[in-house]
Amino acid sequence: MKRVVFDIAALIARVVIGVIFLAHGLQKWQAGLGATSGMFAESGVPMPQLAAAFVTVAETVGGILLILGLLVRPAALVLLIGMIGAAVFVHAPNGIFVQQGGWELVGALGAASLLFLALGGGRFGLDGILGAVYKRRAERRAAERDAAAGATTTVDRPAPDTKAAYPDERHSVPRQPAEHERTQAADYDRTQAAEPAERPHPAEHRPGGLSEEDMRDVDAVVNDQPTRPKPPNR
């Protein structure tokens, strides 16, 4: 809402100020550059002919641009320079009021030009329309670039290998054991086969039903050695 109010106020102020500048520019054209430069020379303006041409063209063209809302900031800058020069060299010595040739009018026009230079002319003008069109085209081109980039990424991306991700068990090949696995298995088999023959069972007995402990006792008796007491429950 505030933006719309500013645009409407800027449009009204821009058209009014533009009409005033255009009227003064056309007045100088009608009077002729010679008369305008002579008036500037009498007022002590340096280079009066160049200054007269500059002010006449600036007020005429600048007024039209303000009314149309085209190149508002550059036009406002040129008009502000013209109004500062007019206030300093022509109207400042005569006081404020315009009836006495003071700077009242040029001060108001210069202040309005300063506002246009700082804030622009709003959206209700050619600047606003052209800016909106350019912005919309730029957004559309950006969207098209993003869409093209997304399509290119989709095309370049390889399709997932479903067979690799989900192998078919019906066509799977049994995994062959590695060489070191086969070697370890063979060594283990040989060890298991050799263990029963190499390792006597703890409960193995000698012929005659005598165990190793009994044989040691017999040897002790034969050799007149004291018999070791057997542990209980044997």
PDB file of C-alpha atoms in Angstrom:
ATOM      1  CA  MET A   1       0.000   0.000   0.000  1.00  0.00           C
ATOM      2  CA  LYS A   2       2.794   2.443   0.855  1.00  0.00           C
ATOM      3  CA  ARG A   3       4.516   1.667  -2.442  1.00  0.00           C
ATOM      4  CA  VAL A   4       1.339   2.447  -4.395  1.00  0.00           C
ATOM      5  CA  VAL A   5       0.888   5.746  -2.524  1.00  0.00           C
ATOM      6  CA  PHE A   6       4.491   6.697  -3.310  1.00  0.00           C
ATOM      7  CA  ASP A   7       4.049   5.817  -6.982  1.00  0.00           C
ATOM      8  CA  ILE A   8       0.913   7.942  -7.267  1.00  0.00           C
ATOM      9  CA  ALA A   9       2.532  10.885  -5.455  1.00  0.00           C
ATOM     10  CA  ALA A  10       5.674  10.577  -7.583  1.00  0.00           C
ATOM     11  CA  LEU A  11       3.577  10.517 -10.762  1.00  0.00           C
ATOM     12  CA  ILE A  12       1.682  13.685  -9.812  1.00  0.00           C
ATOM     13  CA  ALA A  13       4.814  15.562  -8.689  1.00  0.00           C
ATOM     14  CA  ARG A  14       6.767  14.407 -11.723  1.00  0.00           C
ATOM     15  CA  VAL A  15       4.125  15.596 -14.195  1.00  0.00           C
ATOM     16  CA  VAL A  16       3.646  18.969 -12.458  1.00  0.00           C
ATOM     17  CA  ILE A  17       7.376  19.696 -12.175  1.00  0.00           C
ATOM     18  CA  GLY A  18       7.914  18.463 -15.723  1.00  0.00           C
ATOM     19  CA  VAL A  19       5.247  20.810 -17.084  1.00  0.00           C
ATOM     20  CA  ILE A  20       6.836  23.785 -15.283  1.00  0.00           C
ATOM     21  CA  PHE A  21      10.291  22.973 -16.676  1.00  0.00           C
ATOM     22  CA  LEU A  22       8.887  22.418 -20.172  1.00  0.00           C
ATOM     23  CA  ALA A  23       7.031  25.736 -20.086  1.00  0.00           C
ATOM     24  CA  HIS A  24      10.187  27.647 -19.070  1.00  0.00           C
ATOM     25  CA  GLY A  25      12.225  25.852 -21.709  1.00  0.00           C
ATOM     26  CA  LEU A  26       9.732  26.657 -24.454  1.00  0.00           C
ATOM     27  CA  GLN A  27       9.645  30.277 -23.267  1.00  0.00           C
ATOM     28  CA  LYS A  28      13.396  30.529 -23.727  1.00  0.00           C
ATOM     29  CA  TRP A  29      13.150  28.934 -27.172  1.00  0.00           C
ATOM     30  CA  GLN A  30      10.519  31.473 -28.184  1.00  0.00           C
ATOM     31  CA  ALA A  31      12.557  34.377 -26.854  1.00  0.00           C
ATOM     32  CA  GLY A  32      15.629  33.063 -28.675  1.00  0.00           C
ATOM     33  CA  LEU A  33      19.008  32.009 -27.409  1.00  0.00           C
ATOM     34  CA  GLY A  34      20.370  35.502 -28.090  1.00  0.00           C
ATOM     35  CA  ALA A  35      17.944  37.154 -25.683  1.00  0.00           C
ATOM     36  CA  THR A  36      18.513  34.447 -23.050  1.00  0.00           C
ATOM     37  CA  SER A  37      22.295  34.697 -23.323  1.00  0.00           C
ATOM     38  CA  GLY A  38      22.068  38.519 -23.088  1.00  0.00           C
ATOM     39  CA  MET A  39      20.028  38.239 -19.898  1.00  0.00           C
ATOM     40  CA  PHE A  40      22.605  35.805 -18.493  1.00  0.00           C
ATOM     41  CA  ALA A  41      25.411  38.168 -19.409  1.00  0.00           C
ATOM     42  CA  GLU A  42      23.730  41.033 -17.580  1.00  0.00           C
ATOM     43  CA  SER A  43      23.322  38.808 -14.518  1.00  0.00           C
ATOM     44  CA  GLY A  44      27.033  37.936 -14.490  1.00  0.00           C
ATOM     45  CA  VAL A  45      26.678  34.302 -15.583  1.00  0.00           C
ATOM     46  CA  PRO A  46      30.022  33.018 -16.965  1.00  0.00           C
ATOM     47  CA  MET A  47      29.959  31.908 -20.639  1.00  0.00           C
ATOM     48  CA  PRO A  48      26.407  33.206 -21.112  1.00  0.00           C
ATOM     49  CA  GLN A  49      25.847  31.741 -24.581  1.00  0.00           C
ATOM     50  CA  LEU A  50      26.854  28.225 -23.516  1.00  0.00           C
ATOM     51  CA  ALA A  51      24.878  28.573 -20.281  1.00  0.00           C
ATOM     52  CA  ALA A  52      21.792  29.775 -22.164  1.00  0.00           C
ATOM     53  CA  ALA A  53      21.919  26.829 -24.571  1.00  0.00           C
ATOM     54  CA  PHE A  54      22.460  24.374 -21.719  1.00  0.00           C
ATOM     55  CA  VAL A  55      19.559  25.698 -19.616  1.00  0.00           C
ATOM     56  CA  THR A  56      17.156  25.917 -22.573  1.00  0.00           C
ATOM     57  CA  VAL A  57      17.789  22.366 -23.750  1.00  0.00           C
ATOM     58  CA  ALA A  58      17.870  20.987 -20.181  1.00  0.00           C
ATOM     59  CA  GLU A  59      14.541  22.526 -19.201  1.00  0.00           C
ATOM     60  CA  THR A  60      12.786  21.508 -22.439  1.00  0.00           C
ATOM     61  CA  VAL A  61      14.090  17.952 -22.752  1.00  0.00           C
ATOM     62  CA  GLY A  62      14.209  17.388 -18.983  1.00  0.00           C
ATOM     63  CA  GLY A  63      10.596  18.493 -18.587  1.00  0.00           C
ATOM     64  CA  ILE A  64       9.453  16.066 -21.294  1.00  0.00           C
ATOM     65  CA  LEU A  65      11.405  13.207 -19.686  1.00  0.00           C
ATOM     66  CA  LEU A  66       9.899  13.916 -16.269  1.00  0.00           C
ATOM     67  CA  ILE A  67       6.385  13.887 -17.702  1.00  0.00           C
ATOM     68  CA  LEU A  68       7.002  10.577 -19.470  1.00  0.00           C
ATOM     69  CA  GLY A  69       8.855   9.087 -16.532  1.00  0.00           C
ATOM     70  CA  LEU A  70      11.804   8.186 -18.736  1.00  0.00           C
ATOM     71  CA  LEU A  71      15.420   8.530 -17.542  1.00  0.00           C
ATOM     72  CA  VAL A  72      14.115  10.362 -14.500  1.00  0.00           C
ATOM     73  CA  ARG A  73      17.316  10.331 -12.467  1.00  0.00           C
ATOM     74  CA  PRO A  74      19.650  11.613 -15.237  1.00  0.00           C
ATOM     75  CA  ALA A  75      17.131  14.290 -16.179  1.00  0.00           C
ATOM     76  CA  ALA A  76      16.728  15.311 -12.541  1.00  0.00           C
ATOM     77  CA  LEU A  77      20.519  15.590 -12.169  1.00  0.00           C
ATOM     78  CA  VAL A  78      20.823  17.924 -15.177  1.00  0.00           C
ATOM     79  CA  LEU A  79      17.888  20.058 -14.007  1.00  0.00           C
ATOM     80  CA  LEU A  80      19.324  20.274 -10.483  1.00  0.00           C
ATOM     81  CA  ILE A  81      22.624  21.585 -11.869  1.00  0.00           C
ATOM     82  CA  GLY A  82      20.730  24.207 -13.890  1.00  0.00           C
ATOM     83  CA  MET A  83      18.700  25.328 -10.882  1.00  0.00           C
ATOM     84  CA  ILE A  84      21.791  25.613  -8.671  1.00  0.00           C
ATOM     85  CA  GLY A  85      23.486  27.788 -11.285  1.00  0.00           C
ATOM     86  CA  ALA A  86      20.408  29.978 -11.682  1.00  0.00           C
ATOM     87  CA  ALA A  87      20.033  30.411  -7.915  1.00  0.00           C
ATOM     88  CA  VAL A  88      23.697  31.269  -7.370  1.00  0.00           C
ATOM     89  CA  PHE A  89      24.338  33.587 -10.334  1.00  0.00           C
ATOM     90  CA  VAL A  90      20.915  35.147 -10.972  1.00  0.00           C
ATOM     91  CA  HIS A  91      18.361  34.921  -8.161  1.00  0.00           C
ATOM     92  CA  ALA A  92      20.300  34.727  -4.903  1.00  0.00           C
ATOM     93  CA  PRO A  93      21.135  38.464  -4.751  1.00  0.00           C
ATOM     94  CA  ASN A  94      17.425  39.327  -5.107  1.00  0.00           C
ATOM     95  CA  GLY A  95      16.201  37.539  -1.997  1.00  0.00           C
ATOM     96  CA  ILE A  96      13.580  34.808  -1.731  1.00  0.00           C
ATOM     97  CA  PHE A  97      10.360  36.014  -3.361  1.00  0.00           C
ATOM     98  CA  VAL A  98       9.885  35.436  -7.040  1.00  0.00           C
ATOM     99  CA  GLN A  99       8.160  38.844  -7.558  1.00  0.00           C
ATOM    100  CA  GLN A 100      11.449  40.491  -6.699  1.00  0.00           C
ATOM    101  CA  GLY A 101      13.466  38.087  -8.788  1.00  0.00           C
ATOM    102  CA  GLY A 102      14.430  35.918  -5.807  1.00  0.00           C
ATOM    103  CA  TRP A 103      15.276  32.205  -5.695  1.00  0.00           C
ATOM    104  CA  GLU A 104      11.841  31.013  -4.531  1.00  0.00           C
ATOM    105  CA  LEU A 105      10.892  29.249  -7.780  1.00  0.00           C
ATOM    106  CA  VAL A 106      14.299  27.858  -8.686  1.00  0.00           C
ATOM    107  CA  GLY A 107      14.740  26.638  -5.086  1.00  0.00           C
ATOM    108  CA  ALA A 108      11.474  24.668  -5.202  1.00  0.00           C
ATOM    109  CA  LEU A 109      12.259  23.233  -8.627  1.00  0.00           C
ATOM    110  CA  GLY A 110      15.772  22.302  -7.499  1.00  0.00           C
ATOM    111  CA  ALA A 111      14.464  20.574  -4.351  1.00  0.00           C
ATOM    112  CA  ALA A 112      11.987  18.555  -6.433  1.00  0.00           C
ATOM    113  CA  SER A 113      14.785  17.583  -8.830  1.00  0.00           C
ATOM    114  CA  LEU A 114      16.854  16.438  -5.858  1.00  0.00           C
ATOM    115  CA  LEU A 115      14.030  14.179  -4.667  1.00  0.00           C
ATOM    116  CA  PHE A 116      13.625  12.660  -8.110  1.00  0.00           C
ATOM    117  CA  LEU A 117      17.361  12.070  -8.253  1.00  0.00           C
ATOM    118  CA  ALA A 118      17.344  10.285  -4.888  1.00  0.00           C
ATOM    119  CA  LEU A 119      14.064   8.348  -5.077  1.00  0.00           C
ATOM    120  CA  GLY A 120      13.308   8.009  -8.765  1.00  0.00           C
ATOM    121  CA  GLY A 121      10.025   8.653 -10.507  1.00  0.00           C
ATOM    122  CA  GLY A 122       8.015   5.658  -9.278  1.00  0.00           C
ATOM    123  CA  ARG A 123       6.586   2.737 -11.203  1.00  0.00           C
ATOM    124  CA  PHE A 124       3.921   4.742 -13.064  1.00  0.00           C
ATOM    125  CA  GLY A 125       6.195   5.842 -15.885  1.00  0.00           C
ATOM    126  CA  LEU A 126       8.270   4.481 -18.725  1.00  0.00           C
ATOM    127  CA  ASP A 127      11.155   3.707 -16.397  1.00  0.00           C
ATOM    128  CA  GLY A 128       8.909   1.584 -14.208  1.00  0.00           C
ATOM    129  CA  ILE A 129       7.257  -0.165 -17.149  1.00  0.00           C
ATOM    130  CA  LEU A 130      10.520  -0.913 -18.937  1.00  0.00           C
ATOM    131  CA  GLY A 131      12.127  -2.030 -15.690  1.00  0.00           C
ATOM    132  CA  ALA A 132       9.262  -4.440 -14.964  1.00  0.00           C
ATOM    133  CA  VAL A 133       9.440  -5.857 -18.505  1.00  0.00           C
ATOM    134  CA  TYR A 134      13.204  -6.313 -18.280  1.00  0.00           C
ATOM    135  CA  LYS A 135      12.925  -7.951 -14.863  1.00  0.00           C
ATOM    136  CA  ARG A 136      10.250 -10.345 -16.097  1.00  0.00           C
ATOM    137  CA  ARG A 137      12.333 -11.307 -19.116  1.00  0.00           C
ATOM    138  CA  ALA A 138      15.381 -11.836 -16.941  1.00  0.00           C
ATOM    139  CA  GLU A 139      13.400 -14.081 -14.579  1.00  0.00           C
ATOM    140  CA  ARG A 140      12.021 -16.058 -17.520  1.00  0.00           C
ATOM    141  CA  ARG A 141      15.502 -16.528 -18.994  1.00  0.00           C
ATOM    142  CA  ALA A 142      16.807 -17.613 -15.593  1.00  0.00           C
ATOM    143  CA  ALA A 143      13.963 -20.118 -15.273  1.00  0.00           C
ATOM    144  CA  GLU A 144      14.692 -21.456 -18.766  1.00  0.00           C
ATOM    145  CA  ARG A 145      18.392 -21.823 -17.933  1.00  0.00           C
ATOM    146  CA  ASP A 146      17.544 -23.680 -14.732  1.00  0.00           C
ATOM    147  CA  ALA A 147      15.157 -25.980 -16.599  1.00  0.00           C
ATOM    148  CA  ALA A 148      17.752 -26.655 -19.300  1.00  0.00           C
ATOM    149  CA  ALA A 149      20.411 -27.352 -16.678  1.00  0.00           C
ATOM    150  CA  GLY A 150      18.079 -29.770 -14.883  1.00  0.00           C
ATOM    151  CA  ALA A 151      17.265 -31.585 -18.127  1.00  0.00           C
ATOM    152  CA  THR A 152      20.946 -31.871 -19.010  1.00  0.00           C
ATOM    153  CA  THR A 153      21.737 -33.304 -15.583  1.00  0.00           C
ATOM    154  CA  THR A 154      18.933 -35.854 -15.926  1.00  0.00           C
ATOM    155  CA  VAL A 155      20.123 -36.957 -19.374  1.00  0.00           C
ATOM    156  CA  ASP A 156      23.780 -37.208 -18.396  1.00  0.00           C
ATOM    157  CA  ARG A 157      23.084 -39.190 -15.235  1.00  0.00           C
ATOM    158  CA  PRO A 158      23.536 -42.972 -15.913  1.00  0.00           C
ATOM    159  CA  ALA A 159      20.590 -45.236 -15.274  1.00  0.00           C
ATOM    160  CA  PRO A 160      20.940 -47.392 -12.153  1.00  0.00           C
ATOM    161  CA  ASP A 161      22.035 -50.993 -12.761  1.00  0.00           C
ATOM    162  CA  THR A 162      19.122 -52.945 -11.341  1.00  0.00           C
ATOM    163  CA  LYS A 163      20.830 -56.272 -11.993  1.00  0.00           C
ATOM    164  CA  ALA A 164      23.863 -55.162  -9.993  1.00  0.00           C
ATOM    165  CA  ALA A 165      21.715 -53.758  -7.195  1.00  0.00           C
ATOM    166  CA  TYR A 166      19.291 -56.689  -7.113  1.00  0.00           C
ATOM    167  CA  PRO A 167      20.998 -59.814  -8.565  1.00  0.00           C
ATOM    168  CA  ASP A 168      18.815 -62.632  -9.776  1.00  0.00           C
ATOM    169  CA  GLU A 169      19.382 -65.649  -7.577  1.00  0.00           C
ATOM    170  CA  ARG A 170      18.382 -68.034 -10.350  1.00  0.00           C
ATOM    171  CA  HIS A 171      21.355 -66.961 -12.454  1.00  0.00           C
ATOM    172  CA  SER A 172      23.837 -66.538  -9.639  1.00  0.00           C
ATOM    173  CA  VAL A 173      27.085 -68.567  -9.901  1.00  0.00           C
ATOM    174  CA  PRO A 174      28.394 -70.291  -6.760  1.00  0.00           C
ATOM    175  CA  ARG A 175      31.393 -68.563  -5.392  1.00  0.00           C
ATOM    176  CA  GLN A 176      34.597 -70.545  -5.820  1.00  0.00           C
ATOM    177  CA  PRO A 177      36.784 -70.678  -2.685  1.00  0.00           C
ATOM    178  CA  ALA A 178      40.028 -68.837  -2.862  1.00  0.00           C
ATOM    179  CA  GLU A 179      43.344 -70.634  -3.039  1.00  0.00           C
ATOM    180  CA  HIS A 180      44.321 -69.838   0.543  1.00  0.00           C
ATOM    181  CA  GLU A 181      40.928 -71.064   1.777  1.00  0.00           C
ATOM    182  CA  ARG A 182      41.388 -74.389   0.019  1.00  0.00           C
ATOM    183  CA  THR A 183      44.908 -74.723   1.497  1.00  0.00           C
ATOM    184  CA  GLN A 184      43.677 -74.029   5.033  1.00  0.00           C
ATOM    185  CA  ALA A 185      40.864 -76.575   4.649  1.00  0.00           C
ATOM    186  CA  ALA A 186      43.304 -79.274   3.450  1.00  0.00           C
ATOM    187  CA  ASP A 187      45.672 -78.577   6.365  1.00  0.00           C
ATOM    188  CA  TYR A 188      42.803 -78.792   8.820  1.00  0.00           C
ATOM    189  CA  ASP A 189      41.684 -82.144   7.392  1.00  0.00           C
ATOM    190  CA  ARG A 190      45.209 -83.561   7.662  1.00  0.00           C
ATOM    191  CA  THR A 191      45.501 -82.395  11.264  1.00  0.00           C
ATOM    192  CA  GLN A 192      42.186 -83.972  12.209  1.00  0.00           C
ATOM    193  CA  ALA A 193      43.184 -87.227  10.549  1.00  0.00           C
ATOM    194  CA  ALA A 194      46.564 -87.344  12.330  1.00  0.00           C
ATOM    195  CA  GLU A 195      45.406 -86.407  15.827  1.00  0.00           C
ATOM    196  CA  PRO A 196      43.856 -89.752  16.861  1.00  0.00           C
ATOM    197  CA  ALA A 197      47.066 -91.674  15.991  1.00  0.00           C
ATOM    198  CA  GLU A 198      49.532 -89.200  17.433  1.00  0.00           C
ATOM    199  CA  ARG A 199      47.735 -88.305  20.633  1.00  0.00           C
ATOM    200  CA  PRO A 200      46.994 -91.209  23.020  1.00  0.00           C
ATOM    201  CA  HIS A 201      43.721 -91.196  24.831  1.00  0.00           C
ATOM    202  CA  PRO A 202      44.014 -90.400  28.531  1.00  0.00           C
ATOM    203  CA  ALA A 203      42.011 -93.469  29.474  1.00  0.00           C
ATOM    204  CA  GLU A 204      44.156 -95.842  27.396  1.00  0.00           C
ATOM    205  CA  HIS A 205      45.298 -98.983  29.351  1.00  0.00           C
ATOM    206  CA  ARG A 206      48.189-101.326  28.725  1.00  0.00           C
ATOM    207  CA  PRO A 207      47.707-105.040  28.066  1.00  0.00           C
ATOM    208  CA  GLY A 208      46.645-107.015  31.136  1.00  0.00           C
ATOM    209  CA  GLY A 209      44.423-104.297  32.480  1.00  0.00           C
ATOM    210  CA  LEU A 210      47.328-102.427  34.193  1.00  0.00           C
ATOM    211  CA  SER A 211      47.566 -98.737  33.869  1.00  0.00           C
ATOM    212  CA  GLU A 212      50.730 -96.683  33.815  1.00  0.00           C
ATOM    213  CA  GLU A 213      50.309 -95.931  37.503  1.00  0.00           C
ATOM    214  CA  ASP A 214      50.135 -99.657  38.342  1.00  0.00           C
ATOM    215  CA  MET A 215      53.225-100.352  36.286  1.00  0.00           C
ATOM    216  CA  ARG A 216      55.173 -97.764  38.225  1.00  0.00           C
ATOM    217  CA  ASP A 217      54.116 -99.387  41.495  1.00  0.00           C
ATOM    218  CA  VAL A 218      55.262-102.774  40.267  1.00  0.00           C
ATOM    219  CA  ASP A 219      58.624-101.376  39.287  1.00  0.00           C
ATOM    220  CA  ALA A 220      58.973 -99.780  42.696  1.00  0.00           C
ATOM    221  CA  VAL A 221      58.331-103.108  44.480  1.00  0.00           C
ATOM    222  CA  VAL A 222      60.773-104.935  42.272  1.00  0.00           C
ATOM    223  CA  ASN A 223      63.491-102.362  42.876  1.00  0.00           C
ATOM    224  CA  ASP A 224      62.814-102.207  46.646  1.00  0.00           C
ATOM    225  CA  GLN A 225      61.610 -98.642  46.469  1.00  0.00           C
ATOM    226  CA  PRO A 226      58.943 -97.377  48.826  1.00  0.00           C
ATOM    227  CA  THR A 227      55.575 -97.534  47.288  1.00  0.00           C
ATOM    228  CA  ARG A 228      53.898 -94.234  46.920  1.00  0.00           C
ATOM    229  CA  PRO A 229      50.567 -94.134  48.549  1.00  0.00           C
ATOM    230  CA  LYS A 230      47.820 -94.196  46.078  1.00  0.00           C
ATOM    231  CA  PRO A 231      45.413 -91.370  46.165  1.00  0.00           C
ATOM    232  CA  PRO A 232      42.075 -92.218  47.707  1.00  0.00           C
ATOM    233  CA  ASN A 233      39.183 -93.517  45.599  1.00  0.00           C
ATOM    234  CA  ARG A 234      41.431 -95.157  42.999  1.00  0.00           C
TER     235      ARG A 234
END
